[in-house]
Coordinates of C-alpha atoms and ligand atoms in Angstrom, one line a residue:
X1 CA 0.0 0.0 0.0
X2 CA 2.2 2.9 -1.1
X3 CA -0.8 5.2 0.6
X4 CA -3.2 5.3 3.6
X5 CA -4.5 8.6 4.0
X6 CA -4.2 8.4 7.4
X7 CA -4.2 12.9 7.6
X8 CA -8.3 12.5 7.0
X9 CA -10.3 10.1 8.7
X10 CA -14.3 9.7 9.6
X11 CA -15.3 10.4 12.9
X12 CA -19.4 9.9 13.9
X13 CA -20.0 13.9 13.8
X14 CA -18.0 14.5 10.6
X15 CA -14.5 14.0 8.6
X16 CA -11.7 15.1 10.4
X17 CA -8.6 16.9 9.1
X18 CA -5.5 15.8 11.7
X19 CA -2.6 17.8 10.3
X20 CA -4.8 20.9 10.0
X21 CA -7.2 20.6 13.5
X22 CA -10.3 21.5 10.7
X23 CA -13.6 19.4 9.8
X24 CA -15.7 19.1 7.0
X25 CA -19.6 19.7 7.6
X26 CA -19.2 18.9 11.7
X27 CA -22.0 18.2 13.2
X28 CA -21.3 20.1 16.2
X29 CA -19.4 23.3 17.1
X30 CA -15.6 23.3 16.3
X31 CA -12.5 25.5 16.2
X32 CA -12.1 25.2 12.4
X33 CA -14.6 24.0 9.7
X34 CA -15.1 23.4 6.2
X35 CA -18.5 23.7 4.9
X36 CA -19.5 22.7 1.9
X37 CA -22.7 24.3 1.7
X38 CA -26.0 25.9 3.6
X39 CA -28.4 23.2 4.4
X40 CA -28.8 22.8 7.6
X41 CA -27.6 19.4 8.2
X42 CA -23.7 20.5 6.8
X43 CA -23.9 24.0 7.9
X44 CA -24.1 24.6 11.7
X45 CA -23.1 27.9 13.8
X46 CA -21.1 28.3 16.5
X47 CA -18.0 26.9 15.0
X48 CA -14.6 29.4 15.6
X49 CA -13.5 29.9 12.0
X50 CA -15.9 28.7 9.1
X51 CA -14.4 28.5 5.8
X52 CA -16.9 28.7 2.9
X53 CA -17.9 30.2 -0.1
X54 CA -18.5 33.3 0.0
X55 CA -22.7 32.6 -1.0
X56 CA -22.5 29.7 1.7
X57 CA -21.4 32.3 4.1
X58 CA -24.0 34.6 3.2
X59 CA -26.7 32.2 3.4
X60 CA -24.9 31.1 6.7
X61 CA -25.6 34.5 8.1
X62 CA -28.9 34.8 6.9
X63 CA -29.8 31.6 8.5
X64 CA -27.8 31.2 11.8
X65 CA -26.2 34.8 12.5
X66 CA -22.7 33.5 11.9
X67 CA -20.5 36.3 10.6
X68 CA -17.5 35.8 13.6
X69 CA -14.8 33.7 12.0
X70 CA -16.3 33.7 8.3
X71 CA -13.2 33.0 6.1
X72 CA -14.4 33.3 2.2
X73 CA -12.5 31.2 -0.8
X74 CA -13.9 31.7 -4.0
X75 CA -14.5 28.7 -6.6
X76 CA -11.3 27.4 -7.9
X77 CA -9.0 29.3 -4.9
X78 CA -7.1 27.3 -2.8
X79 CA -6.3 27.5 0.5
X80 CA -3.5 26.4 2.3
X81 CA -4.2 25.3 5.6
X82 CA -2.1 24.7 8.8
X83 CA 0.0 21.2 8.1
X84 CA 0.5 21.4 4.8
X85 CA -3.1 20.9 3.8
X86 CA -4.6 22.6 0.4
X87 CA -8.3 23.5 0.1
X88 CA -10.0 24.1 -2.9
X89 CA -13.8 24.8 -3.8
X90 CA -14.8 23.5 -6.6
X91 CA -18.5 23.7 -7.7
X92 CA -21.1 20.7 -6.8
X93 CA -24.0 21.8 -8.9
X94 CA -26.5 21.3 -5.6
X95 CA -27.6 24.8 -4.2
X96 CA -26.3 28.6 -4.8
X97 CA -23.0 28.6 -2.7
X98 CA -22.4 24.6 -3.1
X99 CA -18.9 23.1 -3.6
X100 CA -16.7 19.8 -3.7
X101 CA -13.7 20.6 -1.4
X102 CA -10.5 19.2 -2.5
X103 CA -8.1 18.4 0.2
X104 CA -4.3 17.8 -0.9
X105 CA -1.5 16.8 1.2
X106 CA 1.9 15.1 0.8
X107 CA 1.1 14.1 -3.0
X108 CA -2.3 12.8 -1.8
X109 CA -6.0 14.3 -3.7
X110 CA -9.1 13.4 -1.4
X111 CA -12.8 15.5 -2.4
X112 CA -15.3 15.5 -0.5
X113 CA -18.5 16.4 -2.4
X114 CA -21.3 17.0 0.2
X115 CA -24.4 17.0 -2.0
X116 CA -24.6 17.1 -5.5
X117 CA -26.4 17.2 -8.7
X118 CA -25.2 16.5 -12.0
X119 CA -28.5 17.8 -14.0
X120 CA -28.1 21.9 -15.1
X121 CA -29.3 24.2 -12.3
X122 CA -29.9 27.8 -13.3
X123 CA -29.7 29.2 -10.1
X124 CA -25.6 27.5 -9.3
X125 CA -23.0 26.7 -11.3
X126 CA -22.9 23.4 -12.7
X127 CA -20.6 20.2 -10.8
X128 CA -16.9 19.5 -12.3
X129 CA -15.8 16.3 -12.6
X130 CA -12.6 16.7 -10.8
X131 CA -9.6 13.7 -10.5
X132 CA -9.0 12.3 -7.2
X133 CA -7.7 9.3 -5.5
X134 CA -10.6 9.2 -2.5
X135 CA -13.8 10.2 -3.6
X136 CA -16.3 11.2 -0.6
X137 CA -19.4 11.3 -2.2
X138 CA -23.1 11.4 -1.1
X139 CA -26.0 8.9 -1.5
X140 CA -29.2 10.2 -0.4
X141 CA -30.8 8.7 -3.5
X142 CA -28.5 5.8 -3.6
X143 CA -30.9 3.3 -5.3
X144 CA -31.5 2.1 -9.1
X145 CA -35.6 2.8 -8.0
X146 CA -34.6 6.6 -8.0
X147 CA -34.8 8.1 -11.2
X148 CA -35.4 11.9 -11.7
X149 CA -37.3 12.7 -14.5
X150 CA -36.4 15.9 -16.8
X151 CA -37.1 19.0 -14.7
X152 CA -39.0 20.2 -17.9
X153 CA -41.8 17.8 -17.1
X154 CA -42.2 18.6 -13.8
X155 CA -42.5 21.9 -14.5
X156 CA -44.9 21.3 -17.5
X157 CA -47.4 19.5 -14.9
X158 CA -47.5 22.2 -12.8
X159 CA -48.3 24.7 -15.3
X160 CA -50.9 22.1 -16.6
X161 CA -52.3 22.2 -13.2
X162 CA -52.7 26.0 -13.0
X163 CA -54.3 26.0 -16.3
X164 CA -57.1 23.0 -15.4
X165 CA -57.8 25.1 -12.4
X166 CA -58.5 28.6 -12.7
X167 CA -60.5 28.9 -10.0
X168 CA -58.2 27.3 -7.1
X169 CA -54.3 28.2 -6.4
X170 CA -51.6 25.8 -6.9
X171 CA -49.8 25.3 -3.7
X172 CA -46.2 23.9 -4.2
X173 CA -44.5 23.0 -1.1
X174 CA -40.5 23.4 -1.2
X175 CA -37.6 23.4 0.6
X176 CA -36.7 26.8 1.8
X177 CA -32.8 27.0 0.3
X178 CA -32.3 25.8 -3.0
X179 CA -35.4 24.3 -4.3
X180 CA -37.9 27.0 -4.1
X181 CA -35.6 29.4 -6.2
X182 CA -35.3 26.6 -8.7
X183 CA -38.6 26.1 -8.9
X184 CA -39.3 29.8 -9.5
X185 CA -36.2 30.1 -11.9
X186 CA -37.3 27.2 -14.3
X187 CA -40.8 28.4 -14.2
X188 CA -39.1 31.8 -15.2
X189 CA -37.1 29.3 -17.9
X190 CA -40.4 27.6 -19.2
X191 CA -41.8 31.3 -19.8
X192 CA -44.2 31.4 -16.8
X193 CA -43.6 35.7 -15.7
X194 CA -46.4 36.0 -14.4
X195 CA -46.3 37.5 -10.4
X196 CA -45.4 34.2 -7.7
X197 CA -46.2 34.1 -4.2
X198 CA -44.2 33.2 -1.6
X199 CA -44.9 32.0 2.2
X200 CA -43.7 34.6 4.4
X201 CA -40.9 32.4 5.4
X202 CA -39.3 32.0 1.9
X203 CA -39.0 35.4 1.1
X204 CA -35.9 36.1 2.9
X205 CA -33.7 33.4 1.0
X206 CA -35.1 34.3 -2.0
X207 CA -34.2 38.5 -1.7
X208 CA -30.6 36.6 -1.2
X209 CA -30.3 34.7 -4.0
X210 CA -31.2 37.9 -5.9
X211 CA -29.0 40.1 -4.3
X212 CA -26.2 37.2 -5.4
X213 CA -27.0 37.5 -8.8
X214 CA -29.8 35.0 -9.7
X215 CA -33.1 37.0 -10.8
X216 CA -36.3 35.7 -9.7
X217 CA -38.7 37.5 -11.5
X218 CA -41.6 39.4 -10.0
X219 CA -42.1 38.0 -6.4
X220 CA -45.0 38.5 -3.9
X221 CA -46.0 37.7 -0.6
X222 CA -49.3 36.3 0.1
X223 CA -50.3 38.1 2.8
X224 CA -50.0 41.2 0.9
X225 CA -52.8 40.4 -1.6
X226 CA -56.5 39.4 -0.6
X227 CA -57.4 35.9 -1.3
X228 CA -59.7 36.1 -4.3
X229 CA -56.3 37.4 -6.0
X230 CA -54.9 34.2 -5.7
X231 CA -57.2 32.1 -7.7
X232 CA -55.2 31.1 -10.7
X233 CA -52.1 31.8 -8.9
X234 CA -49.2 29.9 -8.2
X235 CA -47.5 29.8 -4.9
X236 CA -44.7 28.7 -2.9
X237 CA -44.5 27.7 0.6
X238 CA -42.1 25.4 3.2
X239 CA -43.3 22.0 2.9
X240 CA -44.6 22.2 6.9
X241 CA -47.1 24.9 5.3
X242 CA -48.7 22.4 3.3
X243 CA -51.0 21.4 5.7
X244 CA -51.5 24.1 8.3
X245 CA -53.6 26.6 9.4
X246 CA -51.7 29.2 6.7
X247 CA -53.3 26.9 3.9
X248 CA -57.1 27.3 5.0
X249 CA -56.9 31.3 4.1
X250 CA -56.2 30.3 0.0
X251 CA -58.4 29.6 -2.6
X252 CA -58.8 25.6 -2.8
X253 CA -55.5 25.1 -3.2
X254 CA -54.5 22.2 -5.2
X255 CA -51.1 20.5 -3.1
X256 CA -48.2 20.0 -4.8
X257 CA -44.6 19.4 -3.6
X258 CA -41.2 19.7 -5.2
X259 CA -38.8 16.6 -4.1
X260 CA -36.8 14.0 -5.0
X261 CA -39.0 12.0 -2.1
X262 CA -42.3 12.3 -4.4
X263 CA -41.0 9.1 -6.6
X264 CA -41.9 7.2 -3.1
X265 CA -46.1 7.1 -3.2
X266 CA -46.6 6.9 0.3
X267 CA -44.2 9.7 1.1
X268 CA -46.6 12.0 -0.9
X269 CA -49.6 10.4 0.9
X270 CA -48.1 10.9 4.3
X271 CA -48.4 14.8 3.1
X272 CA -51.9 14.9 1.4
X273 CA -50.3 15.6 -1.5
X274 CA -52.4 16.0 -5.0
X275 CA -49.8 17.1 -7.1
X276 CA -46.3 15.1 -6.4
X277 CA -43.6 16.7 -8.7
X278 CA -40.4 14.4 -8.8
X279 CA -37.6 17.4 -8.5
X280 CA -34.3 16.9 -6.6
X281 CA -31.3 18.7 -5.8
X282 CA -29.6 15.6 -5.0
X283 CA -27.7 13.1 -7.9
X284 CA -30.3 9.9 -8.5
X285 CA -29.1 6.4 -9.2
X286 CA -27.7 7.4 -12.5
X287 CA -26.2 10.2 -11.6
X288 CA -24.2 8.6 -8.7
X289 CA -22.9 5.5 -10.5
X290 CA -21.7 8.0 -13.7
X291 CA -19.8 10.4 -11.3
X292 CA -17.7 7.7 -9.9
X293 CA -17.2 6.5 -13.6
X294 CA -15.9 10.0 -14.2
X295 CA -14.1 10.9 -11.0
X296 CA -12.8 7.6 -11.6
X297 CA -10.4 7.7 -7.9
X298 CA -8.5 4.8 -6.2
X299 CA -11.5 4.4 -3.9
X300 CA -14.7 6.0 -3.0
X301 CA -15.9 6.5 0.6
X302 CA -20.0 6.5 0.7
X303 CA -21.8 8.4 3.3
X304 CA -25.1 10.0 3.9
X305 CA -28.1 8.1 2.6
X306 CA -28.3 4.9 1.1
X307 CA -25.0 3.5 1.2
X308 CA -25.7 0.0 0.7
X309 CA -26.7 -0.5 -3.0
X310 CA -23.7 2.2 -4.1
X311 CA -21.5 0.1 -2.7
X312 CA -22.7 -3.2 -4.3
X313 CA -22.7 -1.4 -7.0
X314 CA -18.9 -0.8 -6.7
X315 CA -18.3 -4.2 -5.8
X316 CA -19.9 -5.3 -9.1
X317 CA -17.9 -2.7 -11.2
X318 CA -14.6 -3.6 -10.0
X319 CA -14.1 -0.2 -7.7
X320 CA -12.8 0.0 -4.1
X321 CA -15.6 1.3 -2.0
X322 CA -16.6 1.6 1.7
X323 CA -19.2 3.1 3.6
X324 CA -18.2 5.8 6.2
X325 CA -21.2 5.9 9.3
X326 CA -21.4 9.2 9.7
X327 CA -24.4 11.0 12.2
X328 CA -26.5 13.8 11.2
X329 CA -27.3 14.1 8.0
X330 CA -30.9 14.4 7.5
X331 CA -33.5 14.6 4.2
X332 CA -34.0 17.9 4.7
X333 CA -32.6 19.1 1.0
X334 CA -34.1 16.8 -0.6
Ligands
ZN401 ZN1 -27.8 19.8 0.9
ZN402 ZN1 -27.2 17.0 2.9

């Protein structure tokens, strides 16, 4: 074995850095972290010095007040860290802000990818395929069931949806960071300009993305307009609006909700959802199995989802694999 990588290892709350005291995406407060993105399950406060993007760390402070210890490196910067460690941010194609971080030392390349997408996203650069000897990559949707569908026909059923009801709303329940500004943006793409409405709670994150360079198009609040307004309307809300007392005030709405989850019948059930549309921010199946093909590295380290079937998978193929048990990571991106 000429290497061992021995200077990164996987602890239970996160991937830890020895020669340079830093983690990636801890779990819990620490001097030094690495974050490769905002979702809360990756991006936590309280940590001394954060080292991000600067869009992560924007949408870190919108979130969680952290602006102590905020240490920006652009895409394709590197940073060198104590002990001879290099960082470098390269894009991962999952939410505004969102990269790979490539970790060098002593001749070694490890990435570690924290989610990503490989389909075109306009609202974040796209992911590059990037050589490496360990590849850390995720598996939320690690199984060959999960299939996304084009975004184009997701967002063609929606529309369909507004048209067949003029009289109701369509009520599209999405993730606060990431998913409901790609939502908007591709109905903005499909040539849908016509006013949106947001939940109170999305409007924030959305002004953000704006203010970082990804238009939106004409954006209202619900609360601003009276509710006959809203028939033949289309809006957006945090998927634990779906079902509460916010709903009752709008027009029939029909339920929709924007996740890679809808492929699974029952999980749209559990939510009373009409109107499932099959949209992630996550790589499916496909997606997963091609990156390694690309990445092509020594050996990929599976984490956070389903690692099982990814790593039969690489079994099957020929590839070194193992699956790292790491805590925390939740659905909540989806
Ligand atoms: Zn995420
Ligand atoms: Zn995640």
């Amino acid at each position: 074995m000429a290497k061992d990588f021995a200077w990164i290892r996987a602890e239970p709350q996160g991937l830890f850095i020895a020669p340079a005291d830093c983690w990636v995406d801890p779990a819990r407060p620490v001097a030094r972290a690495l974050v490769t993105h905002g979702h809360a399950d990756h991006a936590r406060g309280g940590h001394g010095e954060t080292i991000a993007t600067p869009q992560t760390l924007a949408i870190m402070a919108l979130r969680y007040e952290t602006r102590d210890g905020a240490r920006p490196v652009a895409y394709g910067e590197t940073l060198r860290l104590p002990g001879g460690v290099d960082a470098t941010f390269i894009p991962a194609g999952h939410v505004l802000g969102s990269a790979q971080i490539l970790l060098e030392h002593a001749g070694e390349r490890v990435i570690v990818t924290g989610d990503y997408k490989r389909r075109p996203d306009p609202t974040c650069p796209p992911f590059l395929v990037t050589p490496c000897d360990i590849f850390i990559t995720e598996a939320t949707f690690g199984l060959p069931v999960f299939r996304h569908p084009p975004i184009e026909q997701e967002i063609a059923k929606l529309l369909d949806a507004r048209a067949a009801n003029p009289e109701r709303c369509v009520l599209v329940g999405a993730y606060a960071l990431g998913k409901a500004q790609r939502l908007i943006a591709e109905l903005r793409r499909a040539g849908y300009h016509a006013p949106l409405y947001l939940h109170g709670a999305l409007e924030r994150m959305c002004r953000l993305y704006e203010e970082l360079g990804v238009p939106l198009g004409d954006l209202r609040l619900v609360a601003d307009v009276p509710k006959a307004a809203l028939a033949g309307q289309i809006i957006l809300c945090p998927p634990g609006a779906l079902n509460d007392r916010w709903s009752r005030r709008l027009p029939d709405p029909v339920t929709a909700m924007a996740s890679g989850w809808m492929r699974v019948r029952q999980r749209a059930r559990q939510r009373n959802v009409e109107l499932p549309l099959v949209i992630s921010d996550h790589a499916d199946w496909d997606e997963l199995t091609s990156t390694i093909e690309q990445v092509d590295p020594a050996e990929s380290w599976i984490t956070h989802g389903r690692e099982d079937a990814l790593l039969r998978w690489c079994e099957l193929h020929q590839r070194r694999a193992r699956a790292l048990a790491l805590v925390g990571y939740e659905d909540e991106d989806d």
